[in-house]
Amino acid sequence: SQQGEEDPQALSIQEGENATMNCSYKTSINNLQWYRQNSGRGLVHLILIRSNEREKHSGRLRVTLDTSKKSSSLLITASRAADTASYFCARGTSGGYNKLIFGAGTRLAVHP
Amino acid sequence: EAGVVQSPRYKIIEKKQPVAFWCNPISGHNTLYWYLQNLGQGPELLIRYENEEAVDDSQLPKDRFSAERLKGVDSTLKIQPAELGDSAVYLCASSSIAGAGEQYFGPGTRLTVT
């Protein structure tokens, strides 16, 4: 079963606009990761943020993590049509055995 | 560097038939994962291997699913017999770091059971 929620479930924007996706979780984490999945393709790792980090950047991507609120957000700036995809957050569990638990994803559509 | 390779990409079978999926991880990656992804959902872990040892198969339905990773490289996931509810995408991933580090995914096998 999925643990954690992503919000919104779907997002539709115009090229050039910013897109923000949110992820919440319930238990402690070691890290939180974001992945992208294009139609018909496998998942591609975008960014990993550790539990002791608050913000991380990678190109047009900015990820924040608030462990007190158990939430993370992914911001894509100046979106392009090629950003159209599903975006998944995955929490890396803490404790003796680390595993990734994925959310249900946000489906982003960027219109030219 | 070659990515994770999976075959076949698509498979259509009738219920009660067996089916097998193959995965070749990135060279040098000791950790291999099999995930199940239903439509509109994120991947769910079925089994994780550290070299040739299955270290987490708690989510694998062992009455019909089996997996092996001979010699700690390639892996095969089998379903026998398949049921209608098994229709999904089966993803293989690998990583160089055990645990919750970055994972590299293959394109998946889309299984349709009729």
Tab-separated table of C-alpha atoms in Angstrom:
chain	number	residue	atom	x	y	z
A	1	SER	CA	0.000	0.000	0.000
A	2	GLN	CA	1.124	3.552	-0.611
A	3	GLN	CA	2.250	5.636	2.290
A	4	GLY	CA	2.208	9.389	2.027
A	5	GLU	CA	0.117	11.686	-0.029
A	6	GLU	CA	0.917	13.807	-3.023
A	7	ASP	CA	-0.953	16.956	-3.787
A	8	PRO	CA	-2.347	17.810	-6.228
A	9	GLN	CA	-3.131	14.546	-8.010
A	10	ALA	CA	-3.079	16.408	-11.320
A	11	LEU	CA	-1.778	19.784	-12.415
A	12	SER	CA	-2.194	21.579	-15.733
A	13	ILE	CA	-0.170	24.699	-16.545
A	14	GLN	CA	1.159	26.735	-19.453
A	15	GLU	CA	4.761	26.718	-20.609
A	16	GLY	CA	6.822	29.210	-18.670
A	17	GLU	CA	4.768	28.924	-15.501
A	18	ASN	CA	6.059	27.370	-12.307
A	19	ALA	CA	4.733	24.033	-11.041
A	20	THR	CA	4.644	23.088	-7.368
A	21	MET	CA	3.943	19.595	-6.120
A	22	ASN	CA	3.650	18.604	-2.482
A	23	CYS	CA	4.287	15.387	-0.647
A	24	SER	CA	3.358	14.463	2.912
A	25	TYR	CA	4.332	11.412	4.904
A	26	LYS	CA	3.566	9.888	8.263
A	27	THR	CA	6.670	8.281	9.717
A	28	SER	CA	10.315	9.261	10.119
A	29	ILE	CA	12.579	9.289	7.107
A	30	ASN	CA	16.211	8.898	6.211
A	31	ASN	CA	15.778	10.864	3.017
A	32	LEU	CA	13.133	11.877	0.523
A	33	GLN	CA	13.500	11.472	-3.210
A	34	TRP	CA	11.641	12.740	-6.245
A	35	TYR	CA	11.292	10.748	-9.467
A	36	ARG	CA	9.794	11.550	-12.860
A	37	GLN	CA	8.020	9.107	-15.144
A	38	ASN	CA	7.195	9.964	-18.729
A	39	SER	CA	4.485	8.102	-20.590
A	40	GLY	CA	5.687	4.620	-21.414
A	41	ARG	CA	9.066	5.062	-19.751
A	42	GLY	CA	10.652	4.025	-16.502
A	43	LEU	CA	11.219	6.256	-13.531
A	44	VAL	CA	14.101	8.694	-13.548
A	45	HIS	CA	15.655	9.950	-10.334
A	46	LEU	CA	15.532	13.744	-10.026
A	47	ILE	CA	16.789	14.705	-6.599
A	48	LEU	CA	17.448	13.319	-3.125
A	49	ILE	CA	17.199	15.411	0.018
A	50	ARG	CA	18.416	14.055	3.338
A	51	SER	CA	16.482	14.393	6.558
A	52	ASN	CA	18.954	16.962	7.908
A	53	GLU	CA	18.666	19.166	4.809
A	54	ARG	CA	16.011	21.816	4.263
A	55	GLU	CA	16.425	22.791	0.633
A	56	LYS	CA	18.148	21.483	-2.456
A	57	HIS	CA	18.465	22.735	-6.015
A	58	SER	CA	19.146	21.017	-9.307
A	59	GLY	CA	18.814	23.114	-12.449
A	60	ARG	CA	15.195	24.289	-12.635
A	61	LEU	CA	14.211	22.051	-9.716
A	62	ARG	CA	13.971	23.132	-6.107
A	63	VAL	CA	13.044	20.719	-3.345
A	64	THR	CA	12.254	21.663	0.222
A	65	LEU	CA	11.836	19.408	3.215
A	66	ASP	CA	10.109	20.230	6.485
A	67	THR	CA	10.543	17.294	8.831
A	68	SER	CA	8.498	18.966	11.580
A	69	LYS	CA	5.500	19.014	9.247
A	70	LYS	CA	6.506	15.757	7.540
A	71	SER	CA	6.206	17.342	4.137
A	72	SER	CA	8.224	18.125	1.045
A	73	SER	CA	7.638	20.171	-2.066
A	74	LEU	CA	9.049	20.071	-5.584
A	75	LEU	CA	9.112	23.302	-7.560
A	76	ILE	CA	9.794	23.286	-11.293
A	77	THR	CA	10.500	26.785	-12.542
A	78	ALA	CA	9.902	28.040	-16.084
A	79	SER	CA	8.204	24.800	-17.097
A	80	ARG	CA	8.502	23.339	-20.576
A	81	ALA	CA	6.261	20.981	-22.535
A	82	ALA	CA	8.943	18.320	-22.038
A	83	ASP	CA	8.288	18.476	-18.269
A	84	THR	CA	4.938	16.786	-18.874
A	85	ALA	CA	5.132	13.610	-16.799
A	86	SER	CA	4.117	12.021	-13.520
A	87	TYR	CA	6.183	13.029	-10.520
A	88	PHE	CA	6.558	10.729	-7.540
A	89	CYS	CA	7.959	11.364	-4.118
A	90	ALA	CA	9.551	8.397	-2.394
A	91	ARG	CA	10.529	8.375	1.223
A	92	GLY	CA	13.573	6.473	2.329
A	93	THR	CA	12.683	4.846	5.611
A	94	SER	CA	14.877	5.171	8.657
A	95	GLY	CA	15.729	2.399	11.039
A	96	GLY	CA	17.362	-0.943	10.558
A	97	TYR	CA	16.213	-1.573	7.014
A	98	ASN	CA	16.083	1.252	4.527
A	99	LYS	CA	13.621	1.047	1.665
A	100	LEU	CA	11.848	3.436	-0.664
A	101	ILE	CA	8.099	3.898	-0.339
A	102	PHE	CA	6.480	5.736	-3.214
A	103	GLY	CA	3.441	7.954	-3.236
A	104	ALA	CA	0.727	7.853	-5.893
A	105	GLY	CA	2.237	10.726	-7.855
A	106	THR	CA	1.211	14.025	-9.379
A	107	ARG	CA	0.393	14.081	-13.078
A	108	LEU	CA	1.730	17.304	-14.591
A	109	ALA	CA	0.656	18.551	-18.005
A	110	VAL	CA	2.510	21.540	-19.474
A	111	HIS	CA	0.780	23.087	-22.473
A	112	PRO	CA	2.718	24.966	-25.183
B	1	GLU	CA	26.884	3.416	-19.269
B	2	ALA	CA	24.030	1.083	-20.161
B	3	GLY	CA	20.929	1.386	-18.059
B	4	VAL	CA	18.762	-1.302	-16.513
B	5	VAL	CA	17.520	-3.634	-19.219
B	6	GLN	CA	14.213	-5.453	-19.019
B	7	SER	CA	12.483	-7.842	-21.339
B	8	PRO	CA	9.972	-8.306	-22.690
B	9	ARG	CA	8.541	-4.782	-22.809
B	10	TYR	CA	5.011	-6.062	-23.284
B	11	LYS	CA	3.368	-9.395	-22.568
B	12	ILE	CA	-0.207	-10.534	-23.082
B	13	ILE	CA	-1.223	-13.880	-21.644
B	14	GLU	CA	-4.370	-15.708	-20.683
B	15	LYS	CA	-5.157	-16.246	-17.033
B	16	LYS	CA	-3.706	-19.355	-15.441
B	17	GLN	CA	-0.719	-19.241	-17.805
B	18	PRO	CA	2.836	-18.741	-16.522
B	19	VAL	CA	4.915	-15.686	-17.350
B	20	ALA	CA	8.487	-14.621	-16.686
B	21	PHE	CA	10.243	-11.268	-16.727
B	22	TRP	CA	13.970	-10.733	-17.052
B	23	CYS	CA	16.148	-7.931	-15.731
B	24	ASN	CA	19.794	-7.038	-16.245
B	25	PRO	CA	20.920	-4.348	-13.776
B	26	ILE	CA	23.552	-1.690	-14.245
B	27	SER	CA	27.001	-3.220	-14.157
B	28	GLY	CA	28.443	-3.186	-10.671
B	29	HIS	CA	25.136	-2.616	-8.895
B	30	ASN	CA	24.804	-5.210	-6.171
B	31	THR	CA	21.272	-4.297	-5.144
B	32	LEU	CA	18.358	-5.231	-7.382
B	33	TYR	CA	14.670	-4.530	-6.866
B	34	TRP	CA	11.442	-5.707	-8.442
B	35	TYR	CA	8.481	-3.366	-8.179
B	36	LEU	CA	4.846	-3.642	-9.186
B	37	GLN	CA	3.144	-0.517	-10.536
B	38	ASN	CA	-0.602	-0.416	-10.988
B	39	LEU	CA	-2.200	2.165	-13.242
B	40	GLY	CA	-2.248	5.592	-11.639
B	41	GLN	CA	-0.162	4.474	-8.660
B	42	GLY	CA	3.443	4.576	-7.598
B	43	PRO	CA	5.679	1.507	-7.580
B	44	GLU	CA	5.380	-0.985	-4.737
B	45	LEU	CA	8.343	-3.134	-3.779
B	46	LEU	CA	7.984	-6.859	-4.371
B	47	ILE	CA	11.485	-8.083	-3.588
B	48	ARG	CA	14.961	-6.746	-3.026
B	49	TYR	CA	18.232	-8.591	-3.593
B	50	GLU	CA	21.657	-7.916	-2.156
B	51	ASN	CA	23.875	-9.823	-4.575
B	52	GLU	CA	22.149	-13.206	-4.870
B	53	GLU	CA	20.376	-13.047	-1.515
B	54	ALA	CA	16.731	-11.960	-1.237
B	55	VAL	CA	16.845	-9.642	1.784
B	56	ASP	CA	13.244	-8.432	1.613
B	57	ASP	CA	10.518	-10.482	-0.032
B	58	SER	CA	7.802	-9.655	2.477
B	59	GLN	CA	5.540	-8.154	-0.213
B	60	LEU	CA	5.988	-10.976	-2.716
B	61	PRO	CA	2.877	-13.181	-3.041
B	62	LYS	CA	4.737	-16.404	-2.655
B	63	ASP	CA	1.872	-18.665	-3.617
B	64	ARG	CA	2.224	-17.616	-7.242
B	65	PHE	CA	5.251	-15.347	-7.530
B	66	SER	CA	8.877	-16.416	-7.451
B	67	ALA	CA	12.155	-14.700	-8.217
B	68	GLU	CA	15.764	-15.592	-8.543
B	69	ARG	CA	19.037	-13.820	-9.046
B	70	LEU	CA	21.619	-16.362	-10.009
B	71	LYS	CA	25.248	-15.297	-9.683
B	72	GLY	CA	24.105	-11.971	-8.285
B	73	VAL	CA	23.625	-10.277	-11.664
B	74	ASP	CA	20.562	-10.953	-13.846
B	75	SER	CA	17.228	-11.636	-12.240
B	76	THR	CA	14.012	-13.332	-13.273
B	77	LEU	CA	10.550	-12.759	-11.811
B	78	LYS	CA	7.956	-15.428	-12.486
B	79	ILE	CA	4.216	-15.649	-12.005
B	80	GLN	CA	2.516	-19.017	-12.119
B	81	PRO	CA	-0.400	-19.107	-12.601
B	82	ALA	CA	-1.240	-15.557	-13.620
B	83	GLU	CA	-4.505	-13.980	-12.517
B	84	LEU	CA	-6.461	-11.084	-14.004
B	85	GLY	CA	-5.389	-8.862	-11.108
B	86	ASP	CA	-1.745	-9.316	-12.002
B	87	SER	CA	-2.136	-6.981	-14.959
B	88	ALA	CA	0.311	-4.167	-14.212
B	89	VAL	CA	3.755	-2.851	-15.039
B	90	TYR	CA	6.650	-4.753	-13.470
B	91	LEU	CA	9.663	-2.558	-12.899
B	92	CYS	CA	13.200	-3.609	-12.159
B	93	ALA	CA	15.647	-1.230	-10.502
B	94	SER	CA	19.197	-1.386	-9.271
B	95	SER	CA	21.417	0.661	-7.029
B	96	SER	CA	25.032	0.745	-6.001
B	97	ILE	CA	24.164	1.586	-2.416
B	98	ALA	CA	22.082	-0.777	-0.349
B	99	GLY	CA	19.028	0.708	1.228
B	100	ALA	CA	17.234	3.931	0.475
B	101	GLY	CA	19.703	5.553	-1.892
B	102	GLU	CA	19.089	6.581	-5.471
B	103	GLN	CA	17.667	3.805	-7.626
B	104	TYR	CA	17.918	3.360	-11.389
B	105	PHE	CA	14.841	1.937	-13.071
B	106	GLY	CA	14.370	-0.061	-16.227
B	107	PRO	CA	11.549	0.691	-18.704
B	108	GLY	CA	9.341	-2.008	-17.215
B	109	THR	CA	7.287	-4.880	-18.569
B	110	ARG	CA	3.622	-4.190	-19.118
B	111	LEU	CA	1.680	-7.372	-18.402
B	112	THR	CA	-1.883	-7.852	-19.560
B	113	VAL	CA	-3.734	-10.927	-18.331
B	114	THR	CA	-6.901	-11.733	-20.252
